[in-house]
């Protein structure tokens, strides 16, 4: 009988972590009752500023930090009462480059597979090395690899036991553009074939392009968790940059009813809520001012805008 697949790949209920006081400071509450559900098969982004609690959350899942309270399950397995199954269901790519410099990539993957009890006949060492672009370096000492190659080797190590959940903690830090593209192509393919991806990154553009669902955490508390499209809609704002064919000496009267400012001799910036103001109204106002249009560009709401507003605790509208 086949195993029933869980609805959520990762689930936490009231997860808390309080670090003991030291001589310099009192107890630190790193996580404050985090309730989070990461759907099976999703490409999930966990975002937050430095010190928000992201690494503590991931380290609890990895078994490197002991939770103070609450519950956490990976692939339906409790991380305490069903620890072995929970650990086998997750692969962690840490921020730190913790690779033994005297082993080759092939040896490191074979060793990792052995630690997880993967039989030799089922190991995919060469296939994984090819997927992360390290076939040519398979038998070189790890110390001879560049920073980007070492980062990809960490991804390879995390995948040797074919976990259904892959956690990427700042995976592209120090990785150049070409290698980053290659890495994301591999991770996207994993996700397309069913692997649930949990990503933390400070590259918000990266999260916006890759993730289908996003959670933001700050000061150990979950600020929001929702579908990326719905999250971007919450900030009802858009910007239109208009270049006209004549110099401006002030905001034309027909445009004063909008949030308009002059940003150049012949350039206007109009910020508006697209749910209430149609772009055609702005263009009609430009024509009413007797101005000729030379160029128009628009800027949509970006994840960075949402992130900054939420971290600053500003209200950006109700959740759907």
mmCIF file of N, CA and C in Angstrom, residues 162-265:
data_model
loop_
_atom_site.group_PDB
_atom_site.id
_atom_site.type_symbol
_atom_site.label_atom_id
_atom_site.label_comp_id
_atom_site.label_asym_id
_atom_site.label_seq_id
_atom_site.Cartn_x
_atom_site.Cartn_y
_atom_site.Cartn_z
ATOM 1 N N UNK A 162 17.569 11.974 -2.017
ATOM 2 C CA UNK A 162 16.331 12.296 -2.732
ATOM 3 C C UNK A 162 15.224 12.724 -1.759
ATOM 4 N N UNK A 163 15.463 13.779 -0.981
ATOM 5 C CA UNK A 163 14.440 14.214 -0.030
ATOM 6 C C UNK A 163 13.284 14.912 -0.746
ATOM 7 N N UNK A 164 12.065 14.766 -0.245
ATOM 8 C CA UNK A 164 10.940 15.473 -0.862
ATOM 9 C C UNK A 164 10.911 16.965 -0.547
ATOM 10 N N UNK A 165 11.715 17.377 0.458
ATOM 11 C CA UNK A 165 11.781 18.788 0.845
ATOM 12 C C UNK A 165 13.231 19.246 0.785
ATOM 13 N N UNK A 166 13.481 20.335 0.071
ATOM 14 C CA UNK A 166 14.828 20.891 -0.035
ATOM 15 C C UNK A 166 14.813 22.319 0.492
ATOM 16 N N UNK A 167 15.679 22.595 1.470
ATOM 17 C CA UNK A 167 15.783 23.924 2.072
ATOM 18 C C UNK A 167 17.045 24.596 1.564
ATOM 19 N N UNK A 168 16.889 25.774 0.985
ATOM 20 C CA UNK A 168 18.011 26.537 0.441
ATOM 21 C C UNK A 168 18.157 27.828 1.247
ATOM 22 N N UNK A 169 19.194 27.888 2.069
ATOM 23 C CA UNK A 169 19.423 29.049 2.936
ATOM 24 C C UNK A 169 20.464 29.950 2.291
ATOM 25 N N UNK A 170 20.009 31.027 1.653
ATOM 26 C CA UNK A 170 20.888 31.958 0.929
ATOM 27 C C UNK A 170 21.811 31.205 -0.034
ATOM 28 N N UNK A 171 21.268 30.427 -0.957
ATOM 29 C CA UNK A 171 22.096 29.541 -1.786
ATOM 30 C C UNK A 171 22.947 30.245 -2.826
ATOM 31 N N UNK A 172 22.603 31.470 -3.218
ATOM 32 C CA UNK A 172 23.349 32.113 -4.313
ATOM 33 C C UNK A 172 24.263 33.227 -3.826
ATOM 34 N N UNK A 173 24.517 33.281 -2.524
ATOM 35 C CA UNK A 173 25.466 34.270 -2.008
ATOM 36 C C UNK A 173 26.851 33.978 -2.573
ATOM 37 N N UNK A 174 27.426 34.941 -3.265
ATOM 38 C CA UNK A 174 28.751 34.786 -3.839
ATOM 39 C C UNK A 174 28.799 33.994 -5.125
ATOM 40 N N UNK A 175 27.651 33.699 -5.712
ATOM 41 C CA UNK A 175 27.608 32.928 -6.957
ATOM 42 C C UNK A 175 27.405 33.885 -8.131
ATOM 43 N N UNK A 176 28.224 33.748 -9.182
ATOM 44 C CA UNK A 176 28.113 34.669 -10.314
ATOM 45 C C UNK A 176 26.847 34.373 -11.121
ATOM 46 N N UNK A 177 26.537 35.271 -12.046
ATOM 47 C CA UNK A 177 25.258 35.232 -12.757
ATOM 48 C C UNK A 177 25.062 33.929 -13.516
ATOM 49 N N UNK A 178 26.066 33.485 -14.243
ATOM 50 C CA UNK A 178 25.915 32.261 -15.043
ATOM 51 C C UNK A 178 25.685 31.034 -14.170
ATOM 52 N N UNK A 179 26.486 30.922 -13.108
ATOM 53 C CA UNK A 179 26.330 29.777 -12.219
ATOM 54 C C UNK A 179 24.988 29.847 -11.485
ATOM 55 N N UNK A 180 24.537 31.056 -11.179
ATOM 56 C CA UNK A 180 23.244 31.216 -10.513
ATOM 57 C C UNK A 180 22.117 30.710 -11.404
ATOM 58 N N UNK A 181 22.205 31.053 -12.686
ATOM 59 C CA UNK A 181 21.179 30.591 -13.623
ATOM 60 C C UNK A 181 21.170 29.074 -13.718
ATOM 61 N N UNK A 182 22.348 28.486 -13.757
ATOM 62 C CA UNK A 182 22.445 27.035 -13.847
ATOM 63 C C UNK A 182 21.867 26.375 -12.595
ATOM 64 N N UNK A 183 22.167 26.963 -11.446
ATOM 65 C CA UNK A 183 21.654 26.433 -10.186
ATOM 66 C C UNK A 183 20.131 26.500 -10.142
ATOM 67 N N UNK A 184 19.575 27.657 -10.547
ATOM 68 C CA UNK A 184 18.123 27.807 -10.493
ATOM 69 C C UNK A 184 17.430 26.916 -11.522
ATOM 70 N N UNK A 185 18.083 26.674 -12.644
ATOM 71 C CA UNK A 185 17.496 25.760 -13.633
ATOM 72 C C UNK A 185 17.356 24.370 -13.031
ATOM 73 N N UNK A 186 18.365 23.939 -12.290
ATOM 74 C CA UNK A 186 18.322 22.622 -11.646
ATOM 75 C C UNK A 186 17.247 22.580 -10.566
ATOM 76 N N UNK A 187 17.184 23.630 -9.742
ATOM 77 C CA UNK A 187 16.215 23.660 -8.642
ATOM 78 C C UNK A 187 14.789 23.731 -9.191
ATOM 79 N N UNK A 188 14.592 24.510 -10.254
ATOM 80 C CA UNK A 188 13.260 24.579 -10.871
ATOM 81 C C UNK A 188 12.829 23.214 -11.400
ATOM 82 N N UNK A 189 13.782 22.493 -11.961
ATOM 83 C CA UNK A 189 13.469 21.160 -12.477
ATOM 84 C C UNK A 189 13.086 20.226 -11.332
ATOM 85 N N UNK A 190 13.795 20.330 -10.205
ATOM 86 C CA UNK A 190 13.445 19.535 -9.032
ATOM 87 C C UNK A 190 12.024 19.849 -8.580
ATOM 88 N N UNK A 191 11.702 21.130 -8.544
ATOM 89 C CA UNK A 191 10.365 21.552 -8.124
ATOM 90 C C UNK A 191 9.298 21.055 -9.097
ATOM 91 N N UNK A 192 9.607 21.119 -10.395
ATOM 92 C CA UNK A 192 8.656 20.658 -11.409
ATOM 93 C C UNK A 192 8.371 19.166 -11.277
ATOM 94 N N UNK A 193 9.336 18.422 -10.721
ATOM 95 C CA UNK A 193 9.160 16.977 -10.546
ATOM 96 C C UNK A 193 8.683 16.630 -9.136
ATOM 97 N N UNK A 194 8.218 17.640 -8.391
ATOM 98 C CA UNK A 194 7.560 17.354 -7.119
ATOM 99 C C UNK A 194 8.289 17.728 -5.855
ATOM 100 N N UNK A 195 9.563 18.107 -5.937
ATOM 101 C CA UNK A 195 10.295 18.478 -4.730
ATOM 102 C C UNK A 195 9.799 19.827 -4.213
ATOM 103 N N UNK A 196 9.486 19.878 -2.940
ATOM 104 C CA UNK A 196 9.090 21.137 -2.308
ATOM 105 C C UNK A 196 10.341 21.931 -1.976
ATOM 106 N N UNK A 197 10.371 23.185 -2.374
ATOM 107 C CA UNK A 197 11.544 24.034 -2.148
ATOM 108 C C UNK A 197 11.205 25.106 -1.107
ATOM 109 N N UNK A 198 12.053 25.218 -0.090
ATOM 110 C CA UNK A 198 11.956 26.310 0.885
ATOM 111 C C UNK A 198 13.194 27.165 0.727
ATOM 112 N N UNK A 199 12.997 28.407 0.308
ATOM 113 C CA UNK A 199 14.104 29.311 -0.015
ATOM 114 C C UNK A 199 14.137 30.498 0.927
ATOM 115 N N UNK A 200 15.312 30.790 1.470
ATOM 116 C CA UNK A 200 15.536 32.078 2.123
ATOM 117 C C UNK A 200 16.574 32.823 1.300
ATOM 118 N N UNK A 201 16.343 34.096 1.098
ATOM 119 C CA UNK A 201 17.262 34.899 0.289
ATOM 120 C C UNK A 201 17.081 36.370 0.596
ATOM 121 N N UNK A 202 18.159 37.125 0.422
ATOM 122 C CA UNK A 202 18.072 38.575 0.533
ATOM 123 C C UNK A 202 17.914 39.214 -0.845
ATOM 124 N N UNK A 203 17.987 38.382 -1.892
ATOM 125 C CA UNK A 203 17.733 38.879 -3.238
ATOM 126 C C UNK A 203 16.226 38.788 -3.489
ATOM 127 N N UNK A 204 15.512 39.880 -3.203
ATOM 128 C CA UNK A 204 14.055 39.834 -3.284
ATOM 129 C C UNK A 204 13.569 39.614 -4.714
ATOM 130 N N UNK A 205 14.307 40.115 -5.697
ATOM 131 C CA UNK A 205 13.951 39.864 -7.102
ATOM 132 C C UNK A 205 13.971 38.362 -7.387
ATOM 133 N N UNK A 206 14.927 37.690 -6.785
ATOM 134 C CA UNK A 206 15.069 36.255 -6.959
ATOM 135 C C UNK A 206 13.833 35.543 -6.416
ATOM 136 N N UNK A 207 13.416 35.924 -5.222
ATOM 137 C CA UNK A 207 12.234 35.316 -4.611
ATOM 138 C C UNK A 207 10.984 35.612 -5.431
ATOM 139 N N UNK A 208 10.901 36.831 -5.957
ATOM 140 C CA UNK A 208 9.726 37.213 -6.740
ATOM 141 C C UNK A 208 9.622 36.390 -8.020
ATOM 142 N N UNK A 209 10.759 36.105 -8.641
ATOM 143 C CA UNK A 209 10.769 35.349 -9.889
ATOM 144 C C UNK A 209 10.505 33.860 -9.665
ATOM 145 N N UNK A 210 10.988 33.315 -8.539
ATOM 146 C CA UNK A 210 10.975 31.877 -8.338
ATOM 147 C C UNK A 210 9.784 31.353 -7.535
ATOM 148 N N UNK A 211 9.407 32.069 -6.503
ATOM 149 C CA UNK A 211 8.474 31.518 -5.522
ATOM 150 C C UNK A 211 7.017 31.702 -5.927
ATOM 151 N N UNK A 212 6.191 30.724 -5.542
ATOM 152 C CA UNK A 212 4.758 30.852 -5.770
ATOM 153 C C UNK A 212 4.021 31.231 -4.492
ATOM 154 N N UNK A 213 4.679 31.085 -3.358
ATOM 155 C CA UNK A 213 4.093 31.460 -2.080
ATOM 156 C C UNK A 213 5.195 32.045 -1.201
ATOM 157 N N UNK A 214 4.864 33.074 -0.408
ATOM 158 C CA UNK A 214 5.885 33.806 0.337
ATOM 159 C C UNK A 214 5.414 34.087 1.756
ATOM 160 N N UNK A 215 6.322 33.887 2.710
ATOM 161 C CA UNK A 215 6.093 34.268 4.100
ATOM 162 C C UNK A 215 7.166 35.274 4.492
ATOM 163 N N UNK A 216 6.777 36.245 5.308
ATOM 164 C CA UNK A 216 7.723 37.241 5.804
ATOM 165 C C UNK A 216 7.727 37.173 7.318
ATOM 166 N N UNK A 217 8.922 37.070 7.882
ATOM 167 C CA UNK A 217 9.089 36.954 9.326
ATOM 168 C C UNK A 217 9.956 38.102 9.819
ATOM 169 N N UNK A 218 9.639 38.617 11.000
ATOM 170 C CA UNK A 218 10.419 39.715 11.582
ATOM 171 C C UNK A 218 10.315 39.637 13.099
ATOM 172 N N UNK A 219 11.452 39.811 13.764
ATOM 173 C CA UNK A 219 11.500 39.725 15.227
ATOM 174 C C UNK A 219 10.849 38.436 15.742
ATOM 175 N N UNK A 220 11.055 37.350 14.996
ATOM 176 C CA UNK A 220 10.558 36.060 15.433
ATOM 177 C C UNK A 220 9.085 35.824 15.217
ATOM 178 N N UNK A 221 8.389 36.777 14.624
ATOM 179 C CA UNK A 221 6.955 36.648 14.392
ATOM 180 C C UNK A 221 6.650 36.576 12.908
ATOM 181 N N UNK A 222 5.648 35.784 12.575
ATOM 182 C CA UNK A 222 5.220 35.684 11.189
ATOM 183 C C UNK A 222 4.357 36.893 10.857
ATOM 184 N N UNK A 223 4.807 37.700 9.897
ATOM 185 C CA UNK A 223 4.089 38.919 9.522
ATOM 186 C C UNK A 223 2.997 38.612 8.503
ATOM 187 N N UNK A 224 3.327 37.789 7.520
ATOM 188 C CA UNK A 224 2.349 37.406 6.503
ATOM 189 C C UNK A 224 2.778 36.116 5.846
ATOM 190 N N UNK A 225 1.825 35.392 5.295
ATOM 191 C CA UNK A 225 2.099 34.189 4.517
ATOM 192 C C UNK A 225 0.961 34.018 3.535
ATOM 193 N N UNK A 226 1.249 34.190 2.261
ATOM 194 C CA UNK A 226 0.194 34.075 1.268
ATOM 195 C C UNK A 226 0.754 33.872 -0.136
ATOM 196 N N UNK A 227 -0.150 33.626 -1.051
ATOM 197 C CA UNK A 227 0.199 33.469 -2.450
ATOM 198 C C UNK A 227 0.897 34.731 -2.951
ATOM 199 N N UNK A 228 1.941 34.552 -3.768
ATOM 200 C CA UNK A 228 2.727 35.702 -4.225
ATOM 201 C C UNK A 228 1.881 36.708 -4.988
ATOM 202 N N UNK A 229 1.026 36.236 -5.854
ATOM 203 C CA UNK A 229 0.191 37.153 -6.643
ATOM 204 C C UNK A 229 -0.709 37.969 -5.737
ATOM 205 N N UNK A 230 -1.333 37.318 -4.755
ATOM 206 C CA UNK A 230 -2.189 38.040 -3.827
ATOM 207 C C UNK A 230 -1.403 39.033 -2.988
ATOM 208 N N UNK A 231 -0.188 38.651 -2.608
ATOM 209 C CA UNK A 231 0.652 39.544 -1.811
ATOM 210 C C UNK A 231 1.008 40.799 -2.590
ATOM 211 N N UNK A 232 1.348 40.641 -3.861
ATOM 212 C CA UNK A 232 1.710 41.803 -4.674
ATOM 213 C C UNK A 232 0.509 42.719 -4.908
ATOM 214 N N UNK A 233 -0.676 42.157 -4.912
ATOM 215 C CA UNK A 233 -1.872 42.977 -5.102
ATOM 216 C C UNK A 233 -2.193 43.828 -3.883
ATOM 217 N N UNK A 234 -1.688 43.421 -2.733
ATOM 218 C CA UNK A 234 -2.040 44.129 -1.504
ATOM 219 C C UNK A 234 -1.552 45.570 -1.497
ATOM 220 N N UNK A 235 -0.447 45.830 -2.141
ATOM 221 C CA UNK A 235 0.036 47.199 -2.234
ATOM 222 C C UNK A 235 -0.541 47.787 -3.512
ATOM 223 N N UNK A 236 -1.626 48.513 -3.374
ATOM 224 C CA UNK A 236 -2.367 49.034 -4.526
ATOM 225 C C UNK A 236 -1.659 50.284 -5.054
ATOM 226 N N UNK A 237 -0.563 50.062 -5.759
ATOM 227 C CA UNK A 237 0.236 51.194 -6.217
ATOM 228 C C UNK A 237 0.930 50.863 -7.529
ATOM 229 N N UNK A 238 1.009 51.863 -8.371
ATOM 230 C CA UNK A 238 1.681 51.743 -9.660
ATOM 231 C C UNK A 238 2.276 53.103 -10.003
ATOM 232 N N UNK A 239 3.304 53.101 -10.807
ATOM 233 C CA UNK A 239 3.952 54.354 -11.202
ATOM 234 C C UNK A 239 4.051 54.438 -12.716
ATOM 235 N N UNK A 240 3.697 55.604 -13.245
ATOM 236 C CA UNK A 240 3.830 55.857 -14.674
ATOM 237 C C UNK A 240 4.825 56.990 -14.877
ATOM 238 N N UNK A 241 5.820 56.731 -15.694
ATOM 239 C CA UNK A 241 6.808 57.759 -16.053
ATOM 240 C C UNK A 241 6.463 58.250 -17.460
ATOM 241 N N UNK A 242 6.199 59.536 -17.574
ATOM 242 C CA UNK A 242 5.768 60.122 -18.848
ATOM 243 C C UNK A 242 6.817 61.120 -19.324
ATOM 244 N N UNK A 243 7.281 60.927 -20.545
ATOM 245 C CA UNK A 243 8.195 61.884 -21.175
ATOM 246 C C UNK A 243 7.411 62.655 -22.233
ATOM 247 N N UNK A 244 7.423 63.972 -22.107
ATOM 248 C CA UNK A 244 6.667 64.819 -23.033
ATOM 249 C C UNK A 244 7.615 65.515 -23.999
ATOM 250 N N UNK A 245 7.038 66.224 -24.975
ATOM 251 C CA UNK A 245 7.873 66.805 -26.040
ATOM 252 C C UNK A 245 8.216 68.276 -25.819
ATOM 253 N N UNK A 246 8.001 68.763 -24.613
ATOM 254 C CA UNK A 246 8.333 70.168 -24.339
ATOM 255 C C UNK A 246 8.773 70.289 -22.886
ATOM 256 N N UNK A 247 9.598 71.318 -22.603
ATOM 257 C CA UNK A 247 10.064 71.518 -21.230
ATOM 258 C C UNK A 247 8.900 71.891 -20.315
ATOM 259 N N UNK A 248 9.039 71.488 -19.046
ATOM 260 C CA UNK A 248 8.001 71.735 -18.053
ATOM 261 C C UNK A 248 8.484 72.771 -17.044
ATOM 262 N N UNK A 249 7.600 73.693 -16.671
ATOM 263 C CA UNK A 249 7.954 74.659 -15.626
ATOM 264 C C UNK A 249 7.115 74.429 -14.370
ATOM 265 N N UNK A 250 6.367 73.344 -14.349
ATOM 266 C CA UNK A 250 5.532 72.991 -13.217
ATOM 267 C C UNK A 250 4.593 71.871 -13.606
ATOM 268 N N UNK A 251 3.891 71.316 -12.610
ATOM 269 C CA UNK A 251 2.931 70.252 -12.899
ATOM 270 C C UNK A 251 1.715 70.854 -13.598
ATOM 271 N N UNK A 252 1.382 70.423 -14.817
ATOM 272 C CA UNK A 252 0.208 70.953 -15.530
ATOM 273 C C UNK A 252 -1.063 70.753 -14.703
ATOM 274 N N UNK A 253 -1.947 71.750 -14.767
ATOM 275 C CA UNK A 253 -3.143 71.762 -13.923
ATOM 276 C C UNK A 253 -3.986 70.492 -14.047
ATOM 277 N N UNK A 254 -4.224 69.923 -15.255
ATOM 278 C CA UNK A 254 -5.035 68.701 -15.345
ATOM 279 C C UNK A 254 -4.435 67.502 -14.615
ATOM 280 N N UNK A 255 -3.129 67.554 -14.336
ATOM 281 C CA UNK A 255 -2.456 66.436 -13.669
ATOM 282 C C UNK A 255 -2.319 66.638 -12.162
ATOM 283 N N UNK A 256 -2.730 67.799 -11.649
ATOM 284 C CA UNK A 256 -2.574 68.075 -10.222
ATOM 285 C C UNK A 256 -3.491 67.211 -9.354
ATOM 286 N N UNK A 257 -4.555 66.662 -9.933
ATOM 287 C CA UNK A 257 -5.457 65.813 -9.148
ATOM 288 C C UNK A 257 -4.871 64.431 -8.893
ATOM 289 N N UNK A 258 -3.757 64.126 -9.572
ATOM 290 C CA UNK A 258 -3.045 62.872 -9.334
ATOM 291 C C UNK A 258 -1.801 63.159 -8.494
ATOM 292 N N UNK A 259 -1.172 62.110 -8.013
ATOM 293 C CA UNK A 259 0.090 62.252 -7.277
ATOM 294 C C UNK A 259 1.212 62.393 -8.304
ATOM 295 N N UNK A 260 1.390 63.621 -8.779
ATOM 296 C CA UNK A 260 2.299 63.902 -9.898
ATOM 297 C C UNK A 260 3.466 64.759 -9.432
ATOM 298 N N UNK A 261 4.650 64.442 -9.921
ATOM 299 C CA UNK A 261 5.827 65.279 -9.650
ATOM 300 C C UNK A 261 6.725 65.307 -10.881
ATOM 301 N N UNK A 262 7.475 66.388 -11.008
ATOM 302 C CA UNK A 262 8.420 66.537 -12.111
ATOM 303 C C UNK A 262 9.743 65.906 -11.709
ATOM 304 N N UNK A 263 10.262 65.007 -12.534
ATOM 305 C CA UNK A 263 11.522 64.323 -12.222
ATOM 306 C C UNK A 263 12.590 64.613 -13.275
ATOM 307 N N UNK A 264 12.296 65.515 -14.169
ATOM 308 C CA UNK A 264 13.248 65.906 -15.205
ATOM 309 C C UNK A 264 12.665 67.036 -16.027
ATOM 310 N N UNK A 265 13.457 67.678 -16.863
ATOM 311 C CA UNK A 265 12.955 68.811 -17.665
ATOM 312 C C UNK A 265 11.708 68.465 -18.465
#
